[in-house]
Amino acid sequence: MAAVAQHSKFSKIAWPVLAWVVALIFFFPIFWMVLTSFKTDADAVKPENLIVFQPTLENYLNMTENYDYWRFAINSVITSVFATIFTLVVGVPAAYAMAFNPSRHTKDVLMWMLSTKMLPAAAVLYPMTFLTKNFLGIFDTHFLIILVLSLINLPIVIWMLFTYFKEIPKEIIEAGQMDGVSTWGEIKDILIPLAWGGVASTALLCFIFCWNEAYWTVRLTTTDAATLSKLIEGNRAPEGLFFGRLSAVSTAAVGPIIVLGWFCQKQLVQGLTFGAVK
Amino acid sequence: MSNRTMPRLLQTPAVLLLLVWMLVPLGMTLFFSFIRYVLNSLRRPEWTTPSLENWRGFGNYQFVWNNDGFWLAIYNSVFIVCSIIILTVTLGLAIAVLINRSFPGRGIVRVLLISPFFVMPAVNAVLWINMILDPVLGLQGLAVAGINEILAGLRDLPFLGAFFSLWPDLAPISFRATQTSAYAVILMVTWQWTPFAILIFMTSLQSEDQQQKEAAILDGANAWSQFRNLTLPHLGRPIAIVVMIQAIFHLSLYAEIEIVSRGNGNKNLPYLIGEFATNNIGAASATGIFAVILANIVAIFLLRMIGKTLMD
């Protein structure tokens, strides 16, 4: 209370105004991209049409024709969805075992898993290309991208699930064990319903990371499994001739993810700091 | 089934997958870094297949170490990472404190502030370098042209015109040039990652001891000394974590470098590895091992810090 009383009248008005100005500045590039996406390519670079212009949906309607958008978008959806599912299928049992039956080594195993995340991707670029192209023949397949996306997100997913599962009282799980419920039954009927929120937000965050991944999805694909990251990187339009259509395809690529992101801000903190900031 | 086997069995797939994922490619990189291995060579075709017979010892490491491009790439990596960290932490702290009070529309402000973090890196780079920073057609170009036009108009004024004709015309900056392309990368990544810093600091500020703060206010501490003596020490750990996580992420920046200028003026280690990997795999692998060492220096500190809170 005392703290509130201390704020002067000036700061009561200036403070929120400043906060709003900062927020609008940060959001401006996104707003500008969305706005430009409704301009024709010609209008997009005319100073007189900066704010006032004839809005058009032409850029969105021509996305398929201009960029083959849906092919890339479908690849992004397929790889991100299946990578998320696969990561959870592998990650939930592992996190369950670590949270409820920890051994002496659990801590070390978790730390080691995290350390794999810190390996710079570029260091293993050529071996990955060599293995997948010459040896396994899975270069530029959905299978490969799903596998790689799963592997780079597995440590974070296990970590997040582990912190959620640890919150659940051990007695509940043990009671299930007494009653002779199978491990699968425990996970399916007791654990998942109890930790539903945690599992869902972990999945959401994993999906977002998969969708935005920009190194392996670009370097390990050519056409068949190319995702939206590859599409945008391949169409950077150096001369600014296509600002309108480029904005439309960019908006379509990031819009849904930004909205999903709004719903998992809190989990993001946990997921990215590995539970070290609460 | 015994009490021990089941938990192990459940962890096995995850552990095995990560073990293979880590060991196989890294082992190959290590092997390639010690042999002569190029993709195309008319003169020495025997070097185009990886084999122990082409053993080169530390030759690749020596070659990379004595390569000017390598040191430039290290310099660029460190310069870009450090600049981004300093900017994001400073901005993040200021903004987190700014929105830590309640005010009308705080929820919306938070949503607006966090949004840049979810933009995919390729879109971030394309958006900034084209639509915002382009010296002719981007907002920068349009703004500079607009200001110059106003200046030209003012010069025609009676009396005052003489004063304004002393002012020079503004020149737009090309952010794809060698001298400036690193700044473009720093700017766009800072925009994307400041929200991350804000989010972490804000979460941490909410767990700050309010009673202690009120006591300080009663003792007559001003806002700055409250921040300096109470808030900043409380944020010490989150700041360290934000610094290290960003260091690890930004040491492998790639898409932004590629889109802004294809490595011209901002070539970092990952980009250099990519360039070597178009032919000289031995050198690419040796550079890769150097990159692993650099990342590990940071990672060790981070893992120690996380490890402490693990089993509390």
PDB file of N, CA and C in Angstrom, chain A residues 173-259:
ATOM      1  N   ILE A 173       0.858 -41.585  -7.106  1.00  0.00           N
ATOM      2  CA  ILE A 173       1.414 -42.556  -8.044  1.00  0.00           C
ATOM      3  C   ILE A 173       1.663 -43.876  -7.332  1.00  0.00           C
ATOM      4  N   GLU A 174       2.172 -43.778  -6.100  1.00  0.00           N
ATOM      5  CA  GLU A 174       2.468 -45.009  -5.366  1.00  0.00           C
ATOM      6  C   GLU A 174       1.201 -45.797  -5.049  1.00  0.00           C
ATOM      7  N   ALA A 175       0.127 -45.069  -4.763  1.00  0.00           N
ATOM      8  CA  ALA A 175      -1.142 -45.737  -4.504  1.00  0.00           C
ATOM      9  C   ALA A 175      -1.552 -46.569  -5.710  1.00  0.00           C
ATOM     10  N   GLY A 176      -1.345 -46.025  -6.870  1.00  0.00           N
ATOM     11  CA  GLY A 176      -1.645 -46.743  -8.097  1.00  0.00           C
ATOM     12  C   GLY A 176      -0.811 -48.004  -8.202  1.00  0.00           C
ATOM     13  N   GLN A 177       0.472 -47.879  -7.846  1.00  0.00           N
ATOM     14  CA  GLN A 177       1.362 -49.043  -7.909  1.00  0.00           C
ATOM     15  C   GLN A 177       0.895 -50.149  -6.965  1.00  0.00           C
ATOM     16  N   MET A 178       0.422 -49.742  -5.767  1.00  0.00           N
ATOM     17  CA  MET A 178      -0.090 -50.708  -4.790  1.00  0.00           C
ATOM     18  C   MET A 178      -1.275 -51.481  -5.364  1.00  0.00           C
ATOM     19  N   ASP A 179      -2.134 -50.736  -6.045  1.00  0.00           N
ATOM     20  CA  ASP A 179      -3.335 -51.360  -6.588  1.00  0.00           C
ATOM     21  C   ASP A 179      -3.033 -52.244  -7.786  1.00  0.00           C
ATOM     22  N   GLY A 180      -1.774 -52.324  -8.150  1.00  0.00           N
ATOM     23  CA  GLY A 180      -1.399 -53.212  -9.232  1.00  0.00           C
ATOM     24  C   GLY A 180      -1.709 -52.667 -10.619  1.00  0.00           C
ATOM     25  N   VAL A 181      -1.806 -51.346 -10.725  1.00  0.00           N
ATOM     26  CA  VAL A 181      -2.021 -50.759 -12.042  1.00  0.00           C
ATOM     27  C   VAL A 181      -0.719 -50.871 -12.828  1.00  0.00           C
ATOM     28  N   SER A 182      -0.833 -51.152 -14.111  1.00  0.00           N
ATOM     29  CA  SER A 182       0.379 -51.270 -14.927  1.00  0.00           C
ATOM     30  C   SER A 182       1.010 -49.895 -15.114  1.00  0.00           C
ATOM     31  N   THR A 183       2.269 -49.875 -15.523  1.00  0.00           N
ATOM     32  CA  THR A 183       2.961 -48.598 -15.728  1.00  0.00           C
ATOM     33  C   THR A 183       2.235 -47.751 -16.763  1.00  0.00           C
ATOM     34  N   TRP A 184       1.849 -48.402 -17.842  1.00  0.00           N
ATOM     35  CA  TRP A 184       1.136 -47.700 -18.908  1.00  0.00           C
ATOM     36  C   TRP A 184      -0.158 -47.099 -18.369  1.00  0.00           C
ATOM     37  N   GLY A 185      -0.871 -47.908 -17.542  1.00  0.00           N
ATOM     38  CA  GLY A 185      -2.120 -47.441 -16.959  1.00  0.00           C
ATOM     39  C   GLY A 185      -1.878 -46.256 -16.040  1.00  0.00           C
ATOM     40  N   GLU A 186      -0.788 -46.305 -15.286  1.00  0.00           N
ATOM     41  CA  GLU A 186      -0.451 -45.197 -14.396  1.00  0.00           C
ATOM     42  C   GLU A 186      -0.256 -43.909 -15.172  1.00  0.00           C
ATOM     43  N   ILE A 187       0.525 -44.010 -16.255  1.00  0.00           N
ATOM     44  CA  ILE A 187       0.805 -42.817 -17.051  1.00  0.00           C
ATOM     45  C   ILE A 187      -0.483 -42.291 -17.667  1.00  0.00           C
ATOM     46  N   LYS A 188      -1.254 -43.225 -18.234  1.00  0.00           N
ATOM     47  CA  LYS A 188      -2.434 -42.826 -19.005  1.00  0.00           C
ATOM     48  C   LYS A 188      -3.571 -42.345 -18.093  1.00  0.00           C
ATOM     49  N   ASP A 189      -3.829 -43.075 -16.997  1.00  0.00           N
ATOM     50  CA  ASP A 189      -5.026 -42.792 -16.198  1.00  0.00           C
ATOM     51  C   ASP A 189      -4.764 -41.895 -14.994  1.00  0.00           C
ATOM     52  N   ILE A 190      -3.526 -41.846 -14.506  1.00  0.00           N
ATOM     53  CA  ILE A 190      -3.271 -41.043 -13.313  1.00  0.00           C
ATOM     54  C   ILE A 190      -2.419 -39.820 -13.641  1.00  0.00           C
ATOM     55  N   LEU A 191      -1.263 -40.068 -14.261  1.00  0.00           N
ATOM     56  CA  LEU A 191      -0.306 -38.990 -14.480  1.00  0.00           C
ATOM     57  C   LEU A 191      -0.809 -37.934 -15.464  1.00  0.00           C
ATOM     58  N   ILE A 192      -1.200 -38.383 -16.665  1.00  0.00           N
ATOM     59  CA  ILE A 192      -1.584 -37.432 -17.708  1.00  0.00           C
ATOM     60  C   ILE A 192      -2.777 -36.573 -17.269  1.00  0.00           C
ATOM     61  N   PRO A 193      -3.850 -37.175 -16.716  1.00  0.00           N
ATOM     62  CA  PRO A 193      -4.959 -36.316 -16.273  1.00  0.00           C
ATOM     63  C   PRO A 193      -4.526 -35.296 -15.214  1.00  0.00           C
ATOM     64  N   LEU A 194      -3.623 -35.699 -14.315  1.00  0.00           N
ATOM     65  CA  LEU A 194      -3.192 -34.786 -13.260  1.00  0.00           C
ATOM     66  C   LEU A 194      -2.318 -33.660 -13.801  1.00  0.00           C
ATOM     67  N   ALA A 195      -1.428 -34.008 -14.739  1.00  0.00           N
ATOM     68  CA  ALA A 195      -0.478 -33.019 -15.244  1.00  0.00           C
ATOM     69  C   ALA A 195      -0.897 -32.513 -16.616  1.00  0.00           C
ATOM     70  N   TRP A 196      -2.199 -32.549 -16.890  1.00  0.00           N
ATOM     71  CA  TRP A 196      -2.682 -32.236 -18.220  1.00  0.00           C
ATOM     72  C   TRP A 196      -2.215 -30.867 -18.711  1.00  0.00           C
ATOM     73  N   GLY A 197      -2.333 -29.858 -17.851  1.00  0.00           N
ATOM     74  CA  GLY A 197      -1.936 -28.500 -18.237  1.00  0.00           C
ATOM     75  C   GLY A 197      -0.467 -28.431 -18.596  1.00  0.00           C
ATOM     76  N   GLY A 198       0.340 -29.082 -17.774  1.00  0.00           N
ATOM     77  CA  GLY A 198       1.780 -29.071 -18.027  1.00  0.00           C
ATOM     78  C   GLY A 198       2.147 -29.764 -19.319  1.00  0.00           C
ATOM     79  N   VAL A 199       1.523 -30.912 -19.562  1.00  0.00           N
ATOM     80  CA  VAL A 199       1.823 -31.655 -20.787  1.00  0.00           C
ATOM     81  C   VAL A 199       1.385 -30.851 -22.012  1.00  0.00           C
ATOM     82  N   ALA A 200       0.211 -30.222 -21.905  1.00  0.00           N
ATOM     83  CA  ALA A 200      -0.301 -29.457 -23.044  1.00  0.00           C
ATOM     84  C   ALA A 200       0.601 -28.279 -23.364  1.00  0.00           C
ATOM     85  N   SER A 201       1.033 -27.541 -22.332  1.00  0.00           N
ATOM     86  CA  SER A 201       1.853 -26.374 -22.643  1.00  0.00           C
ATOM     87  C   SER A 201       3.247 -26.787 -23.102  1.00  0.00           C
ATOM     88  N   THR A 202       3.737 -27.917 -22.604  1.00  0.00           N
ATOM     89  CA  THR A 202       5.009 -28.425 -23.117  1.00  0.00           C
ATOM     90  C   THR A 202       4.879 -28.733 -24.606  1.00  0.00           C
ATOM     91  N   ALA A 203       3.787 -29.390 -24.956  1.00  0.00           N
ATOM     92  CA  ALA A 203       3.560 -29.743 -26.356  1.00  0.00           C
ATOM     93  C   ALA A 203       3.489 -28.486 -27.223  1.00  0.00           C
ATOM     94  N   LEU A 204       2.798 -27.477 -26.715  1.00  0.00           N
ATOM     95  CA  LEU A 204       2.633 -26.232 -27.470  1.00  0.00           C
ATOM     96  C   LEU A 204       3.982 -25.571 -27.718  1.00  0.00           C
ATOM     97  N   LEU A 205       4.790 -25.508 -26.677  1.00  0.00           N
ATOM     98  CA  LEU A 205       6.100 -24.880 -26.796  1.00  0.00           C
ATOM     99  C   LEU A 205       6.990 -25.666 -27.755  1.00  0.00           C
ATOM    100  N   CYS A 206       6.922 -26.977 -27.654  1.00  0.00           N
ATOM    101  CA  CYS A 206       7.706 -27.838 -28.541  1.00  0.00           C
ATOM    102  C   CYS A 206       7.295 -27.588 -29.994  1.00  0.00           C
ATOM    103  N   PHE A 207       5.996 -27.469 -30.206  1.00  0.00           N
ATOM    104  CA  PHE A 207       5.475 -27.205 -31.558  1.00  0.00           C
ATOM    105  C   PHE A 207       6.022 -25.879 -32.094  1.00  0.00           C
ATOM    106  N   ILE A 208       6.011 -24.849 -31.242  1.00  0.00           N
ATOM    107  CA  ILE A 208       6.500 -23.531 -31.664  1.00  0.00           C
ATOM    108  C   ILE A 208       7.984 -23.607 -32.034  1.00  0.00           C
ATOM    109  N   PHE A 209       8.768 -24.270 -31.200  1.00  0.00           N
ATOM    110  CA  PHE A 209      10.196 -24.385 -31.500  1.00  0.00           C
ATOM    111  C   PHE A 209      10.424 -25.135 -32.803  1.00  0.00           C
ATOM    112  N   CYS A 210       9.648 -26.192 -33.037  1.00  0.00           N
ATOM    113  CA  CYS A 210       9.784 -26.943 -34.286  1.00  0.00           C
ATOM    114  C   CYS A 210       9.465 -26.058 -35.481  1.00  0.00           C
ATOM    115  N   TRP A 211       8.386 -25.321 -35.364  1.00  0.00           N
ATOM    116  CA  TRP A 211       7.917 -24.481 -36.468  1.00  0.00           C
ATOM    117  C   TRP A 211       8.959 -23.425 -36.837  1.00  0.00           C
ATOM    118  N   ASN A 212       9.608 -22.837 -35.818  1.00  0.00           N
ATOM    119  CA  ASN A 212      10.545 -21.742 -36.060  1.00  0.00           C
ATOM    120  C   ASN A 212      11.971 -22.199 -36.339  1.00  0.00           C
ATOM    121  N   GLU A 213      12.238 -23.492 -36.235  1.00  0.00           N
ATOM    122  CA  GLU A 213      13.611 -23.970 -36.416  1.00  0.00           C
ATOM    123  C   GLU A 213      14.121 -23.552 -37.794  1.00  0.00           C
ATOM    124  N   ALA A 214      15.355 -23.019 -37.841  1.00  0.00           N
ATOM    125  CA  ALA A 214      15.805 -22.444 -39.107  1.00  0.00           C
ATOM    126  C   ALA A 214      17.163 -22.934 -39.557  1.00  0.00           C
ATOM    127  N   TYR A 215      17.770 -23.850 -38.840  1.00  0.00           N
ATOM    128  CA  TYR A 215      19.079 -24.321 -39.319  1.00  0.00           C
ATOM    129  C   TYR A 215      18.944 -25.657 -40.042  1.00  0.00           C
ATOM    130  N   TRP A 216      18.510 -26.673 -39.326  1.00  0.00           N
ATOM    131  CA  TRP A 216      18.435 -28.005 -39.930  1.00  0.00           C
ATOM    132  C   TRP A 216      17.367 -28.079 -40.999  1.00  0.00           C
ATOM    133  N   THR A 217      16.225 -27.417 -40.765  1.00  0.00           N
ATOM    134  CA  THR A 217      15.158 -27.502 -41.767  1.00  0.00           C
ATOM    135  C   THR A 217      15.596 -26.883 -43.093  1.00  0.00           C
ATOM    136  N   VAL A 218      16.535 -25.938 -43.043  1.00  0.00           N
ATOM    137  CA  VAL A 218      17.013 -25.331 -44.279  1.00  0.00           C
ATOM    138  C   VAL A 218      18.139 -26.152 -44.888  1.00  0.00           C
ATOM    139  N   ARG A 219      19.037 -26.648 -44.034  1.00  0.00           N
ATOM    140  CA  ARG A 219      20.235 -27.305 -44.543  1.00  0.00           C
ATOM    141  C   ARG A 219      20.014 -28.763 -44.918  1.00  0.00           C
ATOM    142  N   LEU A 220      18.997 -29.401 -44.366  1.00  0.00           N
ATOM    143  CA  LEU A 220      18.792 -30.824 -44.647  1.00  0.00           C
ATOM    144  C   LEU A 220      17.630 -31.075 -45.603  1.00  0.00           C
ATOM    145  N   THR A 221      17.158 -30.025 -46.278  1.00  0.00           N
ATOM    146  CA  THR A 221      16.078 -30.228 -47.240  1.00  0.00           C
ATOM    147  C   THR A 221      16.430 -29.534 -48.556  1.00  0.00           C
ATOM    148  N   THR A 222      15.792 -29.964 -49.625  1.00  0.00           N
ATOM    149  CA  THR A 222      15.882 -29.208 -50.874  1.00  0.00           C
ATOM    150  C   THR A 222      14.480 -28.815 -51.333  1.00  0.00           C
ATOM    151  N   THR A 223      13.620 -29.809 -51.596  1.00  0.00           N
ATOM    152  CA  THR A 223      12.269 -29.468 -52.034  1.00  0.00           C
ATOM    153  C   THR A 223      11.185 -30.256 -51.297  1.00  0.00           C
ATOM    154  N   ASP A 224      11.352 -31.568 -51.246  1.00  0.00           N
ATOM    155  CA  ASP A 224      10.262 -32.429 -50.782  1.00  0.00           C
ATOM    156  C   ASP A 224       9.817 -32.112 -49.354  1.00  0.00           C
ATOM    157  N   ALA A 225      10.768 -31.896 -48.461  1.00  0.00           N
ATOM    158  CA  ALA A 225      10.413 -31.688 -47.058  1.00  0.00           C
ATOM    159  C   ALA A 225      10.674 -30.250 -46.621  1.00  0.00           C
ATOM    160  N   ALA A 226      10.856 -29.331 -47.573  1.00  0.00           N
ATOM    161  CA  ALA A 226      11.204 -27.943 -47.229  1.00  0.00           C
ATOM    162  C   ALA A 226      10.065 -27.270 -46.466  1.00  0.00           C
ATOM    163  N   THR A 227      10.411 -26.595 -45.380  1.00  0.00           N
ATOM    164  CA  THR A 227       9.402 -25.955 -44.535  1.00  0.00           C
ATOM    165  C   THR A 227       9.352 -24.453 -44.817  1.00  0.00           C
ATOM    166  N   LEU A 228       8.513 -23.754 -44.039  1.00  0.00           N
ATOM    167  CA  LEU A 228       8.338 -22.316 -44.256  1.00  0.00           C
ATOM    168  C   LEU A 228       9.636 -21.533 -44.054  1.00  0.00           C
ATOM    169  N   SER A 229      10.482 -21.966 -43.111  1.00  0.00           N
ATOM    170  CA  SER A 229      11.768 -21.287 -42.924  1.00  0.00           C
ATOM    171  C   SER A 229      12.537 -21.257 -44.233  1.00  0.00           C
ATOM    172  N   LYS A 230      12.532 -22.379 -44.923  1.00  0.00           N
ATOM    173  CA  LYS A 230      13.246 -22.481 -46.195  1.00  0.00           C
ATOM    174  C   LYS A 230      12.595 -21.583 -47.250  1.00  0.00           C
ATOM    175  N   LEU A 231      11.286 -21.562 -47.262  1.00  0.00           N
ATOM    176  CA  LEU A 231      10.571 -20.721 -48.225  1.00  0.00           C
ATOM    177  C   LEU A 231      10.966 -19.254 -48.062  1.00  0.00           C
ATOM    178  N   ILE A 232      10.932 -18.756 -46.822  1.00  0.00           N
ATOM    179  CA  ILE A 232      11.236 -17.346 -46.591  1.00  0.00           C
ATOM    180  C   ILE A 232      12.705 -17.063 -46.901  1.00  0.00           C
ATOM    181  N   GLU A 233      13.586 -17.957 -46.461  1.00  0.00           N
ATOM    182  CA  GLU A 233      14.996 -17.705 -46.699  1.00  0.00           C
ATOM    183  C   GLU A 233      15.308 -17.712 -48.195  1.00  0.00           C
ATOM    184  N   GLY A 234      14.586 -18.498 -48.943  1.00  0.00           N
ATOM    185  CA  GLY A 234      14.822 -18.561 -50.381  1.00  0.00           C
ATOM    186  C   GLY A 234      14.225 -17.394 -51.157  1.00  0.00           C
ATOM    187  N   ASN A 235      13.327 -16.631 -50.540  1.00  0.00           N
ATOM    188  CA  ASN A 235      12.639 -15.531 -51.247  1.00  0.00           C
ATOM    189  C   ASN A 235      12.860 -14.202 -50.572  1.00  0.00           C
ATOM    190  N   ARG A 236      14.118 -13.869 -50.324  1.00  0.00           N
ATOM    191  CA  ARG A 236      14.336 -12.664 -49.523  1.00  0.00           C
ATOM    192  C   ARG A 236      14.204 -11.376 -50.320  1.00  0.00           C
ATOM    193  N   ALA A 237      13.938 -11.449 -51.639  1.00  0.00           N
ATOM    194  CA  ALA A 237      13.632 -10.267 -52.457  1.00  0.00           C
ATOM    195  C   ALA A 237      14.544  -9.082 -52.188  1.00  0.00           C
ATOM    196  N   PRO A 238      15.802  -9.153 -52.638  1.00  0.00           N
ATOM    197  CA  PRO A 238      16.779  -8.136 -52.276  1.00  0.00           C
ATOM    198  C   PRO A 238      16.400  -6.724 -52.712  1.00  0.00           C
ATOM    199  N   GLU A 239      15.707  -6.579 -53.817  1.00  0.00           N
ATOM    200  CA  GLU A 239      15.460  -5.223 -54.325  1.00  0.00           C
ATOM    201  C   GLU A 239      14.154  -4.635 -53.827  1.00  0.00           C
ATOM    202  N   GLY A 240      13.475  -5.331 -52.956  1.00  0.00           N
ATOM    203  CA  GLY A 240      12.266  -4.771 -52.386  1.00  0.00           C
ATOM    204  C   GLY A 240      11.131  -4.608 -53.375  1.00  0.00           C
ATOM    205  N   LEU A 241      11.152  -5.399 -54.437  1.00  0.00           N
ATOM    206  CA  LEU A 241      10.109  -5.247 -55.440  1.00  0.00           C
ATOM    207  C   LEU A 241       8.797  -5.855 -54.977  1.00  0.00           C
ATOM    208  N   PHE A 242       8.898  -6.820 -54.070  1.00  0.00           N
ATOM    209  CA  PHE A 242       7.709  -7.602 -53.737  1.00  0.00           C
ATOM    210  C   PHE A 242       7.341  -7.483 -52.274  1.00  0.00           C
ATOM    211  N   PHE A 243       7.441  -6.285 -51.714  1.00  0.00           N
ATOM    212  CA  PHE A 243       7.167  -6.130 -50.285  1.00  0.00           C
ATOM    213  C   PHE A 243       5.774  -6.608 -49.920  1.00  0.00           C
ATOM    214  N   GLY A 244       4.808  -6.345 -50.759  1.00  0.00           N
ATOM    215  CA  GLY A 244       3.433  -6.726 -50.454  1.00  0.00           C
ATOM    216  C   GLY A 244       3.278  -8.220 -50.333  1.00  0.00           C
ATOM    217  N   ARG A 245       3.686  -8.919 -51.377  1.00  0.00           N
ATOM    218  CA  ARG A 245       3.487 -10.375 -51.344  1.00  0.00           C
ATOM    219  C   ARG A 245       4.407 -11.046 -50.335  1.00  0.00           C
ATOM    220  N   LEU A 246       5.616 -10.468 -50.134  1.00  0.00           N
ATOM    221  CA  LEU A 246       6.541 -11.031 -49.148  1.00  0.00           C
ATOM    222  C   LEU A 246       5.956 -10.884 -47.739  1.00  0.00           C
ATOM    223  N   SER A 247       5.312  -9.746 -47.494  1.00  0.00           N
ATOM    224  CA  SER A 247       4.690  -9.529 -46.187  1.00  0.00           C
ATOM    225  C   SER A 247       3.553 -10.506 -45.952  1.00  0.00           C
ATOM    226  N   ALA A 248       2.791 -10.755 -47.009  1.00  0.00           N
ATOM    227  CA  ALA A 248       1.650 -11.656 -46.852  1.00  0.00           C
ATOM    228  C   ALA A 248       2.126 -13.061 -46.491  1.00  0.00           C
ATOM    229  N   VAL A 249       3.123 -13.534 -47.206  1.00  0.00           N
ATOM    230  CA  VAL A 249       3.576 -14.899 -46.949  1.00  0.00           C
ATOM    231  C   VAL A 249       4.252 -14.974 -45.575  1.00  0.00           C
ATOM    232  N   SER A 250       4.940 -13.887 -45.183  1.00  0.00           N
ATOM    233  CA  SER A 250       5.561 -13.865 -43.854  1.00  0.00           C
ATOM    234  C   SER A 250       4.504 -13.858 -42.758  1.00  0.00           C
ATOM    235  N   THR A 251       3.471 -13.036 -42.962  1.00  0.00           N
ATOM    236  CA  THR A 251       2.398 -12.987 -41.971  1.00  0.00           C
ATOM    237  C   THR A 251       1.745 -14.351 -41.817  1.00  0.00           C
ATOM    238  N   ALA A 252       1.511 -15.009 -42.962  1.00  0.00           N
ATOM    239  CA  ALA A 252       0.890 -16.332 -42.900  1.00  0.00           C
ATOM    240  C   ALA A 252       1.803 -17.333 -42.194  1.00  0.00           C
ATOM    241  N   ALA A 253       3.120 -17.119 -42.296  1.00  0.00           N
ATOM    242  CA  ALA A 253       4.058 -18.062 -41.681  1.00  0.00           C
ATOM    243  C   ALA A 253       4.174 -17.875 -40.179  1.00  0.00           C
ATOM    244  N   VAL A 254       4.065 -16.614 -39.701  1.00  0.00           N
ATOM    245  CA  VAL A 254       4.293 -16.400 -38.265  1.00  0.00           C
ATOM    246  C   VAL A 254       3.017 -16.112 -37.469  1.00  0.00           C
ATOM    247  N   GLY A 255       1.963 -15.664 -38.158  1.00  0.00           N
ATOM    248  CA  GLY A 255       0.749 -15.269 -37.451  1.00  0.00           C
ATOM    249  C   GLY A 255       0.222 -16.298 -36.463  1.00  0.00           C
ATOM    250  N   PRO A 256      -0.047 -17.521 -36.936  1.00  0.00           N
ATOM    251  CA  PRO A 256      -0.625 -18.521 -36.026  1.00  0.00           C
ATOM    252  C   PRO A 256       0.284 -18.800 -34.832  1.00  0.00           C
ATOM    253  N   ILE A 257       1.586 -18.770 -35.075  1.00  0.00           N
ATOM    254  CA  ILE A 257       2.531 -19.104 -34.006  1.00  0.00           C
ATOM    255  C   ILE A 257       2.559 -18.010 -32.950  1.00  0.00           C
ATOM    256  N   ILE A 258       2.481 -16.750 -33.377  1.00  0.00           N
ATOM    257  CA  ILE A 258       2.468 -15.655 -32.394  1.00  0.00           C
ATOM    258  C   ILE A 258       1.255 -15.810 -31.489  1.00  0.00           C
ATOM    259  N   VAL A 259       0.107 -16.130 -32.105  1.00  0.00           N
ATOM    260  CA  VAL A 259      -1.110 -16.279 -31.302  1.00  0.00           C
ATOM    261  C   VAL A 259      -0.969 -17.452 -30.321  1.00  0.00           C
TER     262      VAL A 259
END
